[in-house]
PDB file of C-alpha atoms in Angstrom:
ATOM      1  CA  UNK A   1     -10.816   8.161  20.901  1.00 42.00           C
ATOM      2  CA  UNK A   2     -10.480   9.082  17.253  1.00 59.00           C
ATOM      3  CA  UNK A   3      -7.284  10.024  15.473  1.00 78.00           C
ATOM      4  CA  UNK A   4      -9.224  11.934  12.828  1.00 82.00           C
ATOM      5  CA  UNK A   5      -8.383  15.553  12.064  1.00 87.00           C
ATOM      6  CA  UNK A   6     -10.934  18.326  11.585  1.00 90.00           C
ATOM      7  CA  UNK A   7     -10.887  19.267   7.901  1.00 95.00           C
ATOM      8  CA  UNK A   8     -12.565  22.221   6.203  1.00 96.00           C
ATOM      9  CA  UNK A   9     -14.201  21.949   2.787  1.00 96.00           C
ATOM     10  CA  UNK A  10     -11.085  23.615   1.315  1.00 97.00           C
ATOM     11  CA  UNK A  11      -8.846  21.041   2.992  1.00 97.00           C
ATOM     12  CA  UNK A  12     -11.003  18.250   1.559  1.00 96.00           C
ATOM     13  CA  UNK A  13     -10.781  19.731  -1.917  1.00 97.00           C
ATOM     14  CA  UNK A  14      -6.989  20.049  -1.573  1.00 97.00           C
ATOM     15  CA  UNK A  15      -6.831  16.366  -0.582  1.00 96.00           C
ATOM     16  CA  UNK A  16      -9.060  15.339  -3.469  1.00 95.00           C
ATOM     17  CA  UNK A  17      -6.973  17.253  -6.003  1.00 96.00           C
ATOM     18  CA  UNK A  18      -3.616  16.063  -4.629  1.00 96.00           C
ATOM     19  CA  UNK A  19      -4.764  12.434  -4.652  1.00 94.00           C
ATOM     20  CA  UNK A  20      -5.732  12.801  -8.301  1.00 92.00           C
ATOM     21  CA  UNK A  21      -2.433  14.495  -9.215  1.00 93.00           C
ATOM     22  CA  UNK A  22       0.270  14.895  -6.577  1.00 93.00           C
ATOM     23  CA  UNK A  23       2.405  16.808  -9.097  1.00 94.00           C
ATOM     24  CA  UNK A  24       0.012  19.765  -9.323  1.00 96.00           C
ATOM     25  CA  UNK A  25       1.830  23.022  -8.598  1.00 97.00           C
ATOM     26  CA  UNK A  26       0.962  24.965  -5.477  1.00 97.00           C
ATOM     27  CA  UNK A  27      -0.108  27.897  -7.678  1.00 98.00           C
ATOM     28  CA  UNK A  28      -2.539  25.718  -9.672  1.00 98.00           C
ATOM     29  CA  UNK A  29      -3.779  23.984  -6.522  1.00 98.00           C
ATOM     30  CA  UNK A  30      -4.447  27.329  -4.844  1.00 98.00           C
ATOM     31  CA  UNK A  31      -6.317  28.595  -7.912  1.00 98.00           C
ATOM     32  CA  UNK A  32      -8.414  25.424  -8.084  1.00 98.00           C
ATOM     33  CA  UNK A  33      -9.565  25.744  -4.464  1.00 98.00           C
ATOM     34  CA  UNK A  34      -9.892  29.543  -4.543  1.00 97.00           C
ATOM     35  CA  UNK A  35      -7.262  30.590  -2.000  1.00 98.00           C
ATOM     36  CA  UNK A  36      -3.951  32.446  -2.092  1.00 98.00           C
ATOM     37  CA  UNK A  37      -0.856  30.357  -2.896  1.00 97.00           C
ATOM     38  CA  UNK A  38       0.698  31.188   0.502  1.00 97.00           C
ATOM     39  CA  UNK A  39      -2.477  30.024   2.283  1.00 97.00           C
ATOM     40  CA  UNK A  40      -2.529  26.863   0.186  1.00 98.00           C
ATOM     41  CA  UNK A  41       1.092  26.132   1.059  1.00 97.00           C
ATOM     42  CA  UNK A  42       0.275  26.551   4.772  1.00 97.00           C
ATOM     43  CA  UNK A  43      -2.752  24.248   4.504  1.00 97.00           C
ATOM     44  CA  UNK A  44      -0.777  21.516   2.713  1.00 97.00           C
ATOM     45  CA  UNK A  45       1.976  21.845   5.335  1.00 97.00           C
ATOM     46  CA  UNK A  46      -0.629  21.461   8.103  1.00 96.00           C
ATOM     47  CA  UNK A  47      -2.071  18.382   6.383  1.00 97.00           C
ATOM     48  CA  UNK A  48       1.451  16.909   6.354  1.00 96.00           C
ATOM     49  CA  UNK A  49       2.219  17.939   9.939  1.00 96.00           C
ATOM     50  CA  UNK A  50      -0.991  16.360  11.250  1.00 95.00           C
ATOM     51  CA  UNK A  51      -0.261  13.142   9.362  1.00 95.00           C
ATOM     52  CA  UNK A  52      -3.216  13.374   6.979  1.00 96.00           C
ATOM     53  CA  UNK A  53      -0.828  13.504   4.006  1.00 96.00           C
ATOM     54  CA  UNK A  54       1.777  10.797   4.550  1.00 95.00           C
ATOM     55  CA  UNK A  55       3.785  11.075   1.329  1.00 93.00           C
ATOM     56  CA  UNK A  56       3.781  11.390  -2.424  1.00 90.00           C
ATOM     57  CA  UNK A  57       4.102   8.345  -4.642  1.00 86.00           C
ATOM     58  CA  UNK A  58       4.721   7.540  -8.270  1.00 86.00           C
ATOM     59  CA  UNK A  59       2.399   4.924  -9.707  1.00 88.00           C
ATOM     60  CA  UNK A  60       4.444   2.394 -11.644  1.00 91.00           C
ATOM     61  CA  UNK A  61       3.323  -0.122 -14.266  1.00 94.00           C
ATOM     62  CA  UNK A  62       4.847  -3.402 -13.045  1.00 95.00           C
ATOM     63  CA  UNK A  63       4.589  -4.986 -16.498  1.00 96.00           C
ATOM     64  CA  UNK A  64       6.680  -2.200 -18.040  1.00 97.00           C
ATOM     65  CA  UNK A  65       9.365  -2.977 -15.447  1.00 96.00           C
ATOM     66  CA  UNK A  66       9.488  -6.626 -16.510  1.00 97.00           C
ATOM     67  CA  UNK A  67       7.114  -7.877 -13.803  1.00 98.00           C
ATOM     68  CA  UNK A  68       3.855  -8.591 -15.677  1.00 98.00           C
ATOM     69  CA  UNK A  69       2.579 -11.321 -13.348  1.00 98.00           C
ATOM     70  CA  UNK A  70       0.956  -9.960 -10.193  1.00 98.00           C
ATOM     71  CA  UNK A  71      -0.509 -12.085  -7.432  1.00 98.00           C
ATOM     72  CA  UNK A  72      -1.863 -11.968  -3.921  1.00 98.00           C
ATOM     73  CA  UNK A  73      -0.240 -14.422  -1.529  1.00 98.00           C
ATOM     74  CA  UNK A  74      -2.340 -15.269   1.511  1.00 98.00           C
ATOM     75  CA  UNK A  75       0.044 -16.559   4.179  1.00 98.00           C
ATOM     76  CA  UNK A  76      -0.656 -18.387   7.407  1.00 97.00           C
ATOM     77  CA  UNK A  77       2.114 -18.183  10.021  1.00 96.00           C
ATOM     78  CA  UNK A  78       2.331 -20.619  12.938  1.00 94.00           C
ATOM     79  CA  UNK A  79       2.743 -19.891  15.726  1.00 92.00           C
ATOM     80  CA  UNK A  80       1.378 -16.413  15.245  1.00 90.00           C
ATOM     81  CA  UNK A  81       3.581 -14.657  17.808  1.00 91.00           C
ATOM     82  CA  UNK A  82       5.541 -11.409  17.642  1.00 92.00           C
ATOM     83  CA  UNK A  83       8.995 -13.028  17.851  1.00 93.00           C
ATOM     84  CA  UNK A  84       8.190 -14.764  14.538  1.00 93.00           C
ATOM     85  CA  UNK A  85       5.889 -12.160  12.993  1.00 94.00           C
ATOM     86  CA  UNK A  86       8.249  -9.172  13.067  1.00 94.00           C
ATOM     87  CA  UNK A  87      11.156 -10.963  11.330  1.00 95.00           C
ATOM     88  CA  UNK A  88       8.712 -12.457   8.828  1.00 96.00           C
ATOM     89  CA  UNK A  89       7.383  -9.019   7.891  1.00 97.00           C
ATOM     90  CA  UNK A  90      10.943  -7.704   7.560  1.00 97.00           C
ATOM     91  CA  UNK A  91      11.772 -10.649   5.300  1.00 97.00           C
ATOM     92  CA  UNK A  92       8.745 -10.003   3.071  1.00 98.00           C
ATOM     93  CA  UNK A  93       9.499  -6.299   2.782  1.00 98.00           C
ATOM     94  CA  UNK A  94      13.099  -7.051   1.796  1.00 98.00           C
ATOM     95  CA  UNK A  95      11.988  -9.005  -1.287  1.00 98.00           C
ATOM     96  CA  UNK A  96      12.009  -6.949  -4.515  1.00 97.00           C
ATOM     97  CA  UNK A  97       8.840  -8.689  -5.753  1.00 98.00           C
ATOM     98  CA  UNK A  98       6.745  -7.525  -2.781  1.00 98.00           C
ATOM     99  CA  UNK A  99       4.667  -4.415  -3.429  1.00 97.00           C
ATOM    100  CA  UNK A 100       2.616  -4.361  -0.201  1.00 97.00           C
ATOM    101  CA  UNK A 101       2.001  -6.445   2.924  1.00 98.00           C
ATOM    102  CA  UNK A 102      -1.146  -6.481   5.058  1.00 98.00           C
ATOM    103  CA  UNK A 103      -1.659  -8.093   8.483  1.00 97.00           C
ATOM    104  CA  UNK A 104      -5.107  -9.718   8.504  1.00 96.00           C
ATOM    105  CA  UNK A 105      -7.717 -11.278  10.719  1.00 96.00           C
ATOM    106  CA  UNK A 106      -9.315 -14.584   9.757  1.00 95.00           C
ATOM    107  CA  UNK A 107      -7.759 -17.827   8.556  1.00 94.00           C
ATOM    108  CA  UNK A 108      -4.810 -16.093   6.874  1.00 97.00           C
ATOM    109  CA  UNK A 109      -2.411 -13.899   8.786  1.00 97.00           C
ATOM    110  CA  UNK A 110      -0.864 -11.895   5.956  1.00 98.00           C
ATOM    111  CA  UNK A 111      -1.628 -10.778   2.445  1.00 98.00           C
ATOM    112  CA  UNK A 112       1.337  -9.935   0.217  1.00 98.00           C
ATOM    113  CA  UNK A 113       0.840  -8.255  -3.138  1.00 98.00           C
ATOM    114  CA  UNK A 114       3.694  -9.349  -5.393  1.00 98.00           C
ATOM    115  CA  UNK A 115       4.816  -8.729  -8.970  1.00 98.00           C
ATOM    116  CA  UNK A 116       7.074 -11.230 -10.755  1.00 98.00           C
ATOM    117  CA  UNK A 117       8.507 -11.722 -14.215  1.00 98.00           C
ATOM    118  CA  UNK A 118       6.884 -15.120 -14.796  1.00 98.00           C
ATOM    119  CA  UNK A 119       4.963 -18.029 -13.308  1.00 98.00           C
ATOM    120  CA  UNK A 120       8.308 -19.724 -12.671  1.00 98.00           C
ATOM    121  CA  UNK A 121       9.524 -16.724 -10.677  1.00 98.00           C
ATOM    122  CA  UNK A 122       6.278 -16.704  -8.705  1.00 98.00           C
ATOM    123  CA  UNK A 123       6.782 -20.384  -7.921  1.00 98.00           C
ATOM    124  CA  UNK A 124      10.396 -19.695  -6.864  1.00 98.00           C
ATOM    125  CA  UNK A 125       9.209 -16.858  -4.625  1.00 98.00           C
ATOM    126  CA  UNK A 126       6.610 -19.054  -2.923  1.00 98.00           C
ATOM    127  CA  UNK A 127       8.873 -22.093  -2.515  1.00 98.00           C
ATOM    128  CA  UNK A 128      12.204 -20.452  -1.738  1.00 98.00           C
ATOM    129  CA  UNK A 129      11.161 -17.338   0.162  1.00 98.00           C
ATOM    130  CA  UNK A 130       7.942 -18.364   1.890  1.00 98.00           C
ATOM    131  CA  UNK A 131       7.162 -22.065   2.335  1.00 97.00           C
ATOM    132  CA  UNK A 132      10.818 -22.815   3.076  1.00 97.00           C
ATOM    133  CA  UNK A 133      10.498 -20.783   6.298  1.00 97.00           C
ATOM    134  CA  UNK A 134       9.600 -22.784   9.415  1.00 95.00           C
ATOM    135  CA  UNK A 135       6.919 -20.336  10.570  1.00 96.00           C
ATOM    136  CA  UNK A 136       4.984 -20.447   7.280  1.00 97.00           C
ATOM    137  CA  UNK A 137       2.206 -23.026   7.594  1.00 97.00           C
ATOM    138  CA  UNK A 138       0.385 -22.299   4.331  1.00 97.00           C
ATOM    139  CA  UNK A 139       0.457 -20.060   1.260  1.00 98.00           C
ATOM    140  CA  UNK A 140      -2.578 -19.569  -0.957  1.00 97.00           C
ATOM    141  CA  UNK A 141      -1.919 -17.770  -4.272  1.00 98.00           C
ATOM    142  CA  UNK A 142      -4.416 -15.760  -6.338  1.00 98.00           C
ATOM    143  CA  UNK A 143      -3.310 -14.274  -9.666  1.00 98.00           C
ATOM    144  CA  UNK A 144      -4.322 -10.729 -10.581  1.00 97.00           C
ATOM    145  CA  UNK A 145      -5.825 -10.462 -14.057  1.00 97.00           C
ATOM    146  CA  UNK A 146      -6.487  -6.723 -13.888  1.00 94.00           C
ATOM    147  CA  UNK A 147      -6.913  -4.052 -11.251  1.00 92.00           C
ATOM    148  CA  UNK A 148      -8.579  -0.672 -10.896  1.00 91.00           C
ATOM    149  CA  UNK A 149      -7.826   2.030  -8.361  1.00 89.00           C
ATOM    150  CA  UNK A 150     -10.534   3.768  -6.396  1.00 91.00           C
ATOM    151  CA  UNK A 151     -11.034   7.481  -6.224  1.00 90.00           C
ATOM    152  CA  UNK A 152      -9.555   9.832  -3.649  1.00 91.00           C
ATOM    153  CA  UNK A 153      -9.934   8.794  -0.002  1.00 91.00           C
ATOM    154  CA  UNK A 154     -11.929  11.370   1.963  1.00 91.00           C
ATOM    155  CA  UNK A 155     -13.621  11.252   5.384  1.00 90.00           C
ATOM    156  CA  UNK A 156     -17.098   9.695   5.603  1.00 90.00           C
ATOM    157  CA  UNK A 157     -19.768  12.096   4.401  1.00 81.00           C
ATOM    158  CA  UNK A 158     -17.299  14.460   2.734  1.00 75.00           C
TER     159      UNK A 158
END
């Protein structure tokens, strides 16, 4: 069973435009997709109500906030059981350096995207917040030199 929602071409265009600029006014959005502002407001509300739109976010430059060193931490947790996993995720999400956490398949259990002020702070994060925990069996660190964001996410074939 699929959780996907039936979307019209207008809905898809609304999603594309909002993902490119979530600050666009309803009036400008409506004009861009060729519908009345009241109709546009209803469509955006429906996209929120059905869970297609899950929020609005500000993109932040980590370096400008004093966190120029970004890395991906691949973490193996042993034993990989819910009584250890849930508190571990909570711990990761409580750390100010953590930007995102992913639960994975394969040899690593988690991927944490982090941003720190320096290599020393990254080392402190790994040693004091991760490998010091009994359930953490291994941490593999990859530094991020540069990143690019993809375009708007739309359904297959849209």
